[in-house]
Structures are given as C-alpha cells and as structure tokens.
PDB file of C-alpha atoms in Angstrom:
ATOM      1  CA  GLY A   1     156.033  35.657 133.523  1.00 66.00           C
ATOM      2  CA  ALA A   2     159.213  36.599 135.326  1.00 80.00           C
ATOM      3  CA  VAL A   3     162.296  34.692 134.220  1.00 88.00           C
ATOM      4  CA  VAL A   4     165.395  33.952 136.230  1.00 93.00           C
ATOM      5  CA  SER A   5     168.404  32.368 134.591  1.00 95.00           C
ATOM      6  CA  GLN A   6     171.460  30.690 136.053  1.00 96.00           C
ATOM      7  CA  HIS A   7     174.829  30.032 134.511  1.00 96.00           C
ATOM      8  CA  PRO A   8     176.339  27.559 134.246  1.00 97.00           C
ATOM      9  CA  SER A   9     173.696  24.865 134.450  1.00 95.00           C
ATOM     10  CA  ARG A  10     176.290  22.268 135.295  1.00 96.00           C
ATOM     11  CA  VAL A  11     179.923  22.525 136.375  1.00 97.00           C
ATOM     12  CA  ILE A  12     182.570  20.003 137.276  1.00 97.00           C
ATOM     13  CA  CYS A  13     185.704  21.217 139.022  1.00 95.00           C
ATOM     14  CA  LYS A  14     188.698  19.899 140.875  1.00 96.00           C
ATOM     15  CA  SER A  15     188.954  20.052 144.626  1.00 96.00           C
ATOM     16  CA  GLY A  16     190.540  23.289 145.801  1.00 96.00           C
ATOM     17  CA  THR A  17     189.375  25.439 142.918  1.00 96.00           C
ATOM     18  CA  SER A  18     186.760  28.194 143.044  1.00 97.00           C
ATOM     19  CA  VAL A  19     183.528  28.217 141.086  1.00 97.00           C
ATOM     20  CA  LYS A  20     181.301  31.191 140.279  1.00 97.00           C
ATOM     21  CA  ILE A  21     177.601  30.794 139.616  1.00 97.00           C
ATOM     22  CA  GLU A  22     175.582  33.631 138.110  1.00 97.00           C
ATOM     23  CA  CYS A  23     171.926  34.367 138.711  1.00 96.00           C
ATOM     24  CA  ARG A  24     170.126  36.873 136.491  1.00 95.00           C
ATOM     25  CA  SER A  25     166.630  38.275 136.477  1.00 93.00           C
ATOM     26  CA  LEU A  26     165.854  38.726 132.808  1.00 93.00           C
ATOM     27  CA  ASP A  27     162.711  40.855 132.758  1.00 89.00           C
ATOM     28  CA  PHE A  28     162.436  42.496 136.150  1.00 90.00           C
ATOM     29  CA  GLN A  29     164.577  44.239 138.708  1.00 91.00           C
ATOM     30  CA  ALA A  30     165.398  41.922 141.575  1.00 90.00           C
ATOM     31  CA  THR A  31     165.949  43.959 144.699  1.00 89.00           C
ATOM     32  CA  THR A  32     166.337  40.761 146.677  1.00 92.00           C
ATOM     33  CA  MET A  33     167.943  37.502 145.628  1.00 94.00           C
ATOM     34  CA  PHE A  34     168.147  34.275 147.556  1.00 94.00           C
ATOM     35  CA  TRP A  35     170.572  31.382 147.277  1.00 96.00           C
ATOM     36  CA  TYR A  36     169.502  27.858 148.140  1.00 95.00           C
ATOM     37  CA  ARG A  37     171.192  24.524 148.261  1.00 95.00           C
ATOM     38  CA  GLN A  38     169.399  21.289 147.540  1.00 90.00           C
ATOM     39  CA  PHE A  39     170.764  17.806 148.173  1.00 85.00           C
ATOM     40  CA  PRO A  40     169.357  14.876 146.180  1.00 82.00           C
ATOM     41  CA  LYS A  41     165.758  14.107 147.064  1.00 79.00           C
ATOM     42  CA  GLN A  42     165.786  16.731 149.797  1.00 83.00           C
ATOM     43  CA  SER A  43     164.248  20.119 150.310  1.00 86.00           C
ATOM     44  CA  LEU A  44     165.703  23.510 149.571  1.00 89.00           C
ATOM     45  CA  MET A  45     167.815  25.018 152.307  1.00 91.00           C
ATOM     46  CA  LEU A  46     168.288  28.770 152.301  1.00 92.00           C
ATOM     47  CA  MET A  47     171.955  29.730 152.351  1.00 94.00           C
ATOM     48  CA  ALA A  48     171.788  33.496 152.176  1.00 94.00           C
ATOM     49  CA  THR A  49     169.697  36.501 151.273  1.00 92.00           C
ATOM     50  CA  SER A  50     171.165  39.384 149.354  1.00 91.00           C
ATOM     51  CA  ASN A  51     169.784  42.837 148.739  1.00 88.00           C
ATOM     52  CA  GLU A  52     171.170  44.887 145.887  1.00 85.00           C
ATOM     53  CA  GLY A  53     174.078  46.989 147.033  1.00 82.00           C
ATOM     54  CA  SER A  54     174.222  45.438 150.506  1.00 85.00           C
ATOM     55  CA  LYS A  55     176.140  42.651 152.110  1.00 88.00           C
ATOM     56  CA  ALA A  56     174.442  39.284 152.061  1.00 92.00           C
ATOM     57  CA  THR A  57     172.797  37.873 155.161  1.00 93.00           C
ATOM     58  CA  TYR A  58     173.878  34.300 155.729  1.00 95.00           C
ATOM     59  CA  GLU A  59     171.898  31.581 157.458  1.00 92.00           C
ATOM     60  CA  GLN A  60     173.282  29.900 160.516  1.00 92.00           C
ATOM     61  CA  GLY A  61     175.886  27.312 159.638  1.00 92.00           C
ATOM     62  CA  VAL A  62     176.727  28.762 156.224  1.00 94.00           C
ATOM     63  CA  GLU A  63     180.324  29.938 155.958  1.00 94.00           C
ATOM     64  CA  LYS A  64     180.331  33.399 154.420  1.00 92.00           C
ATOM     65  CA  ASP A  65     184.016  33.181 153.546  1.00 94.00           C
ATOM     66  CA  LYS A  66     183.428  29.989 151.634  1.00 96.00           C
ATOM     67  CA  PHE A  67     180.255  31.022 149.845  1.00 97.00           C
ATOM     68  CA  LEU A  68     180.851  34.542 148.605  1.00 96.00           C
ATOM     69  CA  ILE A  69     177.757  36.350 147.412  1.00 94.00           C
ATOM     70  CA  ASN A  70     177.711  39.531 145.403  1.00 91.00           C
ATOM     71  CA  HIS A  71     174.590  41.413 144.346  1.00 89.00           C
ATOM     72  CA  ALA A  72     176.084  44.353 142.518  1.00 82.00           C
ATOM     73  CA  SER A  73     173.147  45.164 140.258  1.00 90.00           C
ATOM     74  CA  LEU A  74     169.375  44.785 140.206  1.00 90.00           C
ATOM     75  CA  THR A  75     169.616  41.967 137.689  1.00 92.00           C
ATOM     76  CA  LEU A  76     172.669  39.998 138.739  1.00 94.00           C
ATOM     77  CA  SER A  77     173.825  38.107 141.785  1.00 94.00           C
ATOM     78  CA  THR A  78     176.795  35.765 141.935  1.00 95.00           C
ATOM     79  CA  LEU A  79     177.680  32.929 144.278  1.00 97.00           C
ATOM     80  CA  THR A  80     181.320  31.912 144.426  1.00 97.00           C
ATOM     81  CA  VAL A  81     182.191  28.637 146.076  1.00 97.00           C
ATOM     82  CA  THR A  82     185.782  29.119 147.183  1.00 96.00           C
ATOM     83  CA  SER A  83     188.239  26.261 147.594  1.00 96.00           C
ATOM     84  CA  ALA A  84     185.539  23.777 146.680  1.00 96.00           C
ATOM     85  CA  HIS A  85     185.603  20.294 148.170  1.00 96.00           C
ATOM     86  CA  PRO A  86     183.615  17.161 147.272  1.00 95.00           C
ATOM     87  CA  GLU A  87     181.158  17.822 150.110  1.00 94.00           C
ATOM     88  CA  ASP A  88     180.205  21.068 148.351  1.00 95.00           C
ATOM     89  CA  SER A  89     178.790  19.055 145.469  1.00 95.00           C
ATOM     90  CA  SER A  90     175.118  19.920 145.309  1.00 94.00           C
ATOM     91  CA  PHE A  91     172.357  21.607 143.354  1.00 94.00           C
ATOM     92  CA  TYR A  92     172.488  25.365 143.880  1.00 96.00           C
ATOM     93  CA  ILE A  93     169.357  27.351 143.119  1.00 95.00           C
ATOM     94  CA  CYS A  94     168.815  31.087 143.191  1.00 95.00           C
ATOM     95  CA  SER A  95     165.566  32.972 143.378  1.00 94.00           C
ATOM     96  CA  ALA A  96     164.749  36.608 142.834  1.00 93.00           C
ATOM     97  CA  ARG A  97     162.061  38.954 144.060  1.00 91.00           C
ATOM     98  CA  GLU A  98     161.037  42.376 142.879  1.00 89.00           C
ATOM     99  CA  ALA A  99     160.509  45.159 145.424  1.00 84.00           C
ATOM    100  CA  GLY A 100     156.959  45.168 146.760  1.00 81.00           C
ATOM    101  CA  GLN A 101     156.122  41.825 145.205  1.00 82.00           C
ATOM    102  CA  GLU A 102     155.473  38.650 147.137  1.00 79.00           C
ATOM    103  CA  THR A 103     156.566  36.003 144.703  1.00 84.00           C
ATOM    104  CA  GLN A 104     160.048  34.558 144.484  1.00 88.00           C
ATOM    105  CA  TYR A 105     160.957  33.326 141.020  1.00 91.00           C
ATOM    106  CA  PHE A 106     163.443  30.505 140.925  1.00 92.00           C
ATOM    107  CA  GLY A 107     166.247  29.901 138.508  1.00 94.00           C
ATOM    108  CA  PRO A 108     166.747  26.498 136.867  1.00 92.00           C
ATOM    109  CA  GLY A 109     169.587  25.589 139.222  1.00 94.00           C
ATOM    110  CA  THR A 110     173.288  24.778 138.858  1.00 96.00           C
ATOM    111  CA  ARG A 111     174.590  21.285 139.423  1.00 95.00           C
ATOM    112  CA  LEU A 112     178.064  21.447 140.988  1.00 96.00           C
ATOM    113  CA  LEU A 113     180.272  18.379 141.112  1.00 96.00           C
ATOM    114  CA  VAL A 114     183.608  18.678 142.868  1.00 96.00           C
ATOM    115  CA  LEU A 115     186.059  15.886 142.136  1.00 96.00           C
TER     116      LEU A 115
ATOM    117  CA  GLN B  21     164.133  22.339 163.523  1.00 62.00           C
ATOM    118  CA  GLN B  22     161.673  21.782 160.710  1.00 71.00           C
ATOM    119  CA  GLN B  23     159.522  24.891 160.467  1.00 87.00           C
ATOM    120  CA  VAL B  24     157.159  23.331 157.938  1.00 94.00           C
ATOM    121  CA  LYS B  25     156.278  19.648 158.013  1.00 94.00           C
ATOM    122  CA  GLN B  26     155.056  18.046 154.805  1.00 95.00           C
ATOM    123  CA  SER B  27     153.412  14.704 154.124  1.00 96.00           C
ATOM    124  CA  PRO B  28     153.333  12.256 152.506  1.00 96.00           C
ATOM    125  CA  GLN B  29     156.897  11.811 151.301  1.00 94.00           C
ATOM    126  CA  SER B  30     155.638  10.105 148.163  1.00 96.00           C
ATOM    127  CA  LEU B  31     152.252   9.628 146.549  1.00 97.00           C
ATOM    128  CA  ILE B  32     150.932   7.445 143.747  1.00 98.00           C
ATOM    129  CA  VAL B  33     147.646   8.409 142.150  1.00 98.00           C
ATOM    130  CA  GLN B  34     145.766   7.050 139.160  1.00 98.00           C
ATOM    131  CA  LYS B  35     145.115   9.339 136.233  1.00 97.00           C
ATOM    132  CA  GLY B  36     141.960  11.320 136.878  1.00 97.00           C
ATOM    133  CA  GLY B  37     142.223  10.945 140.637  1.00 97.00           C
ATOM    134  CA  ILE B  38     142.746  13.570 143.322  1.00 98.00           C
ATOM    135  CA  SER B  39     146.219  14.158 144.750  1.00 98.00           C
ATOM    136  CA  ILE B  40     146.339  15.599 148.257  1.00 98.00           C
ATOM    137  CA  ILE B  41     149.488  16.866 149.947  1.00 98.00           C
ATOM    138  CA  ASN B  42     149.476  18.250 153.470  1.00 98.00           C
ATOM    139  CA  CYS B  43     151.632  20.712 155.361  1.00 98.00           C
ATOM    140  CA  ALA B  44     151.676  21.921 158.946  1.00 97.00           C
ATOM    141  CA  TYR B  45     153.470  24.797 160.599  1.00 96.00           C
ATOM    142  CA  GLU B  46     154.028  26.211 164.078  1.00 92.00           C
ATOM    143  CA  ASN B  47     155.015  29.839 163.586  1.00 92.00           C
ATOM    144  CA  THR B  48     151.832  31.908 163.664  1.00 92.00           C
ATOM    145  CA  ALA B  49     153.744  34.844 162.181  1.00 92.00           C
ATOM    146  CA  PHE B  50     153.807  33.141 158.782  1.00 94.00           C
ATOM    147  CA  ASP B  51     151.634  35.131 156.394  1.00 92.00           C
ATOM    148  CA  TYR B  52     152.353  33.653 152.993  1.00 93.00           C
ATOM    149  CA  PHE B  53     152.012  30.020 151.959  1.00 95.00           C
ATOM    150  CA  PRO B  54     153.110  29.081 148.428  1.00 95.00           C
ATOM    151  CA  TRP B  55     153.280  25.721 146.722  1.00 96.00           C
ATOM    152  CA  TYR B  56     156.030  24.926 144.251  1.00 95.00           C
ATOM    153  CA  GLN B  57     156.341  22.232 141.586  1.00 96.00           C
ATOM    154  CA  GLN B  58     159.765  20.916 140.689  1.00 93.00           C
ATOM    155  CA  PHE B  59     160.746  18.611 137.851  1.00 93.00           C
ATOM    156  CA  PRO B  60     164.049  16.687 138.010  1.00 89.00           C
ATOM    157  CA  GLY B  61     167.060  18.877 137.321  1.00 85.00           C
ATOM    158  CA  LYS B  62     164.981  22.062 137.272  1.00 88.00           C
ATOM    159  CA  GLY B  63     164.305  24.853 139.721  1.00 88.00           C
ATOM    160  CA  PRO B  64     160.968  25.060 141.546  1.00 91.00           C
ATOM    161  CA  ALA B  65     158.113  26.858 139.829  1.00 91.00           C
ATOM    162  CA  LEU B  66     155.364  28.657 141.729  1.00 91.00           C
ATOM    163  CA  LEU B  67     152.079  26.794 141.414  1.00 94.00           C
ATOM    164  CA  ILE B  68     149.683  28.601 143.698  1.00 95.00           C
ATOM    165  CA  ALA B  69     149.868  30.591 146.925  1.00 94.00           C
ATOM    166  CA  ILE B  70     147.539  31.698 149.697  1.00 95.00           C
ATOM    167  CA  ARG B  71     147.421  34.286 152.445  1.00 93.00           C
ATOM    168  CA  PRO B  72     146.002  33.377 155.881  1.00 91.00           C
ATOM    169  CA  ASP B  73     142.959  35.610 155.520  1.00 92.00           C
ATOM    170  CA  VAL B  74     141.257  33.143 153.168  1.00 93.00           C
ATOM    171  CA  SER B  75     140.429  29.476 153.681  1.00 95.00           C
ATOM    172  CA  GLU B  76     140.602  28.323 150.098  1.00 96.00           C
ATOM    173  CA  LYS B  77     142.064  29.359 146.781  1.00 96.00           C
ATOM    174  CA  LYS B  78     141.487  27.645 143.471  1.00 97.00           C
ATOM    175  CA  GLU B  79     143.375  28.012 140.217  1.00 95.00           C
ATOM    176  CA  GLY B  80     142.358  25.569 137.532  1.00 96.00           C
ATOM    177  CA  ARG B  81     142.863  22.025 138.811  1.00 97.00           C
ATOM    178  CA  PHE B  82     144.883  23.205 141.819  1.00 97.00           C
ATOM    179  CA  THR B  83     143.293  24.180 145.140  1.00 97.00           C
ATOM    180  CA  ILE B  84     144.858  25.250 148.416  1.00 97.00           C
ATOM    181  CA  SER B  85     142.851  24.633 151.564  1.00 96.00           C
ATOM    182  CA  PHE B  86     143.989  26.611 154.580  1.00 96.00           C
ATOM    183  CA  ASN B  87     143.053  25.968 158.219  1.00 95.00           C
ATOM    184  CA  LYS B  88     144.415  28.792 160.327  1.00 94.00           C
ATOM    185  CA  SER B  89     143.299  27.400 163.686  1.00 94.00           C
ATOM    186  CA  ALA B  90     144.904  24.026 162.979  1.00 96.00           C
ATOM    187  CA  LYS B  91     147.954  25.656 161.359  1.00 96.00           C
ATOM    188  CA  GLN B  92     147.638  23.372 158.386  1.00 97.00           C
ATOM    189  CA  PHE B  93     147.320  23.828 154.665  1.00 97.00           C
ATOM    190  CA  SER B  94     147.009  21.406 151.830  1.00 98.00           C
ATOM    191  CA  LEU B  95     147.267  21.189 148.058  1.00 98.00           C
ATOM    192  CA  HIS B  96     144.620  19.345 146.087  1.00 98.00           C
ATOM    193  CA  ILE B  97     145.234  18.435 142.476  1.00 98.00           C
ATOM    194  CA  MET B  98     141.985  17.487 140.784  1.00 97.00           C
ATOM    195  CA  ASP B  99     141.858  15.226 137.715  1.00 98.00           C
ATOM    196  CA  SER B 100     145.549  14.368 138.182  1.00 98.00           C
ATOM    197  CA  GLN B 101     147.467  13.799 134.961  1.00 97.00           C
ATOM    198  CA  PRO B 102     150.754  11.991 134.236  1.00 97.00           C
ATOM    199  CA  GLY B 103     152.254  15.387 133.402  1.00 97.00           C
ATOM    200  CA  ASP B 104     151.649  16.395 137.017  1.00 97.00           C
ATOM    201  CA  SER B 105     154.231  13.834 138.128  1.00 97.00           C
ATOM    202  CA  ALA B 106     156.843  15.940 139.918  1.00 97.00           C
ATOM    203  CA  THR B 107     158.015  16.858 143.394  1.00 95.00           C
ATOM    204  CA  TYR B 108     155.856  19.359 145.220  1.00 97.00           C
ATOM    205  CA  PHE B 109     157.067  21.625 147.996  1.00 95.00           C
ATOM    206  CA  CYS B 110     155.016  23.701 150.359  1.00 96.00           C
ATOM    207  CA  ALA B 111     156.586  26.745 151.948  1.00 95.00           C
ATOM    208  CA  ALA B 112     155.826  29.438 154.475  1.00 94.00           C
ATOM    209  CA  ALA B 113     157.202  32.915 154.908  1.00 91.00           C
ATOM    210  CA  VAL B 114     156.865  36.088 156.932  1.00 87.00           C
ATOM    211  CA  ASN B 115     156.547  39.281 154.893  1.00 80.00           C
ATOM    212  CA  PHE B 116     157.626  37.324 151.796  1.00 79.00           C
ATOM    213  CA  ASN B 117     161.157  37.158 153.084  1.00 78.00           C
ATOM    214  CA  LYS B 118     162.778  33.999 154.315  1.00 82.00           C
ATOM    215  CA  PHE B 119     160.981  30.988 152.887  1.00 88.00           C
ATOM    216  CA  TYR B 120     160.846  27.792 154.904  1.00 90.00           C
ATOM    217  CA  PHE B 121     160.267  24.796 152.670  1.00 92.00           C
ATOM    218  CA  GLY B 122     158.653  21.483 153.477  1.00 93.00           C
ATOM    219  CA  SER B 123     160.543  18.284 152.795  1.00 92.00           C
ATOM    220  CA  GLY B 124     158.798  17.646 149.494  1.00 94.00           C
ATOM    221  CA  THR B 125     156.339  15.108 148.114  1.00 96.00           C
ATOM    222  CA  LYS B 126     157.150  13.071 145.071  1.00 96.00           C
ATOM    223  CA  LEU B 127     153.939  12.579 143.098  1.00 97.00           C
ATOM    224  CA  ASN B 128     153.600   9.822 140.517  1.00 98.00           C
ATOM    225  CA  VAL B 129     150.424   9.851 138.456  1.00 97.00           C
ATOM    226  CA  LYS B 130     149.875   6.485 136.795  1.00 97.00           C
ATOM    227  CA  PRO B 131     148.345   6.524 133.294  1.00 93.00           C
TER     228      PRO B 131
END
C-alpha cells in the first residue's frame, strides 16, 4: 500500500522559533497534499491543500503567513510554523493523493509542543 | 458549521459483538464517503469507502451502509475484537478533494 512519512514525529520548541515539518510520499507521486491539524480528542481540521508546483490554498481562518506550505516536488511537502506560540501546540497530520486516485493516504503525524 | 455529524462520541462493545457508528451529512454534492481508523499517536488509516451509487459495501468484517435519501451512512464492525479499539472517523468529499471529517467515535471492545 501507499506510504506517507512525516518528520519529525515529535518536536519541542521554544516560543518564537520556527519549526519545519516534512511530509513525503514514499512509493507514489503525490500531486496533491493536504495538511491537517488535530487537537486532543477532536477531529481533523483541514488547514490547507497544496498542489505540486502551485501555491497552497488555505482554509478560512488559517494564517498563510504563519503556516508556510511548500510543495516543491511530487514526493515532498513541508509545513513551516513560523514564530510558534504555545497555542500552536497540536498534532499536525499530512495526507497525500496521487493524480486520478480517490484515496488520501495519511502520514503518522507530528506532535508539536511549543513551550 | 459541521458538515458531517457523527455519533456516538464513544462506544463500548463486548468482544464478538457488532459495533455501529453513524454519520449524517447535508451537502448532496458529496460523492465519496470514507471511514478512517486512528490509533493513539498515529495518523488515520483508510478502512473502507463508498460512493453514493451503491447502498452497501462490505470488506471482511467491515460494512458501510449508505442511505442516499436520508443522507446518512454508517459503519458496522462485525465480530468486534479488542484490536479494533480505536477512534473511527467518517468523512465526506466532493471529487475526492476537500475532506470533511466527523467528530470521531472512540470504540472500546471489551475482551
């Protein structure tokens, strides 16, 4: 089956610093990648959709200058949380989809803790 | 605005029993309805999915029942096992793009 990896799996940072999270599709070309945020015991909330080579489309209420998304290749997308604050602490999950396919494959998630 | 409403929030089932989780939606443009299973600290994994042109889909112990007129769909887990204990999310999408997730159901299968 299709595999999506995320790195790091867990990160702790100080308030005010920036954190980059990588999402990779290991055995398929992901023309579209999605970034979600999940608070404890809650559902997944879509933050943005990115298509390879294009600017990401952000959901309402998501600050694009704070959550920078880059999808420079068909196997890699990055999410950078800039000037992180404690309220940004969350579980960030990416998913990837191959062109013409219906299924989104999810990564294992990245736990971010901002002190 | 919750696009997909899921119930119950939590569910306890005895081993061997049937687990039933329900979801309802409003947007008739939705054309793809997947179910995901998530274990603590892990990303969701696709379990089973259905398109609105069929009323039921079965894969092993997992069955989706779909009622287009009622705009409802449900997941049935037959012969529930302790290893099925996880959080289950339903979702709905248009053209496989933006997925709207339900609020999740935490299933606990008692041995």
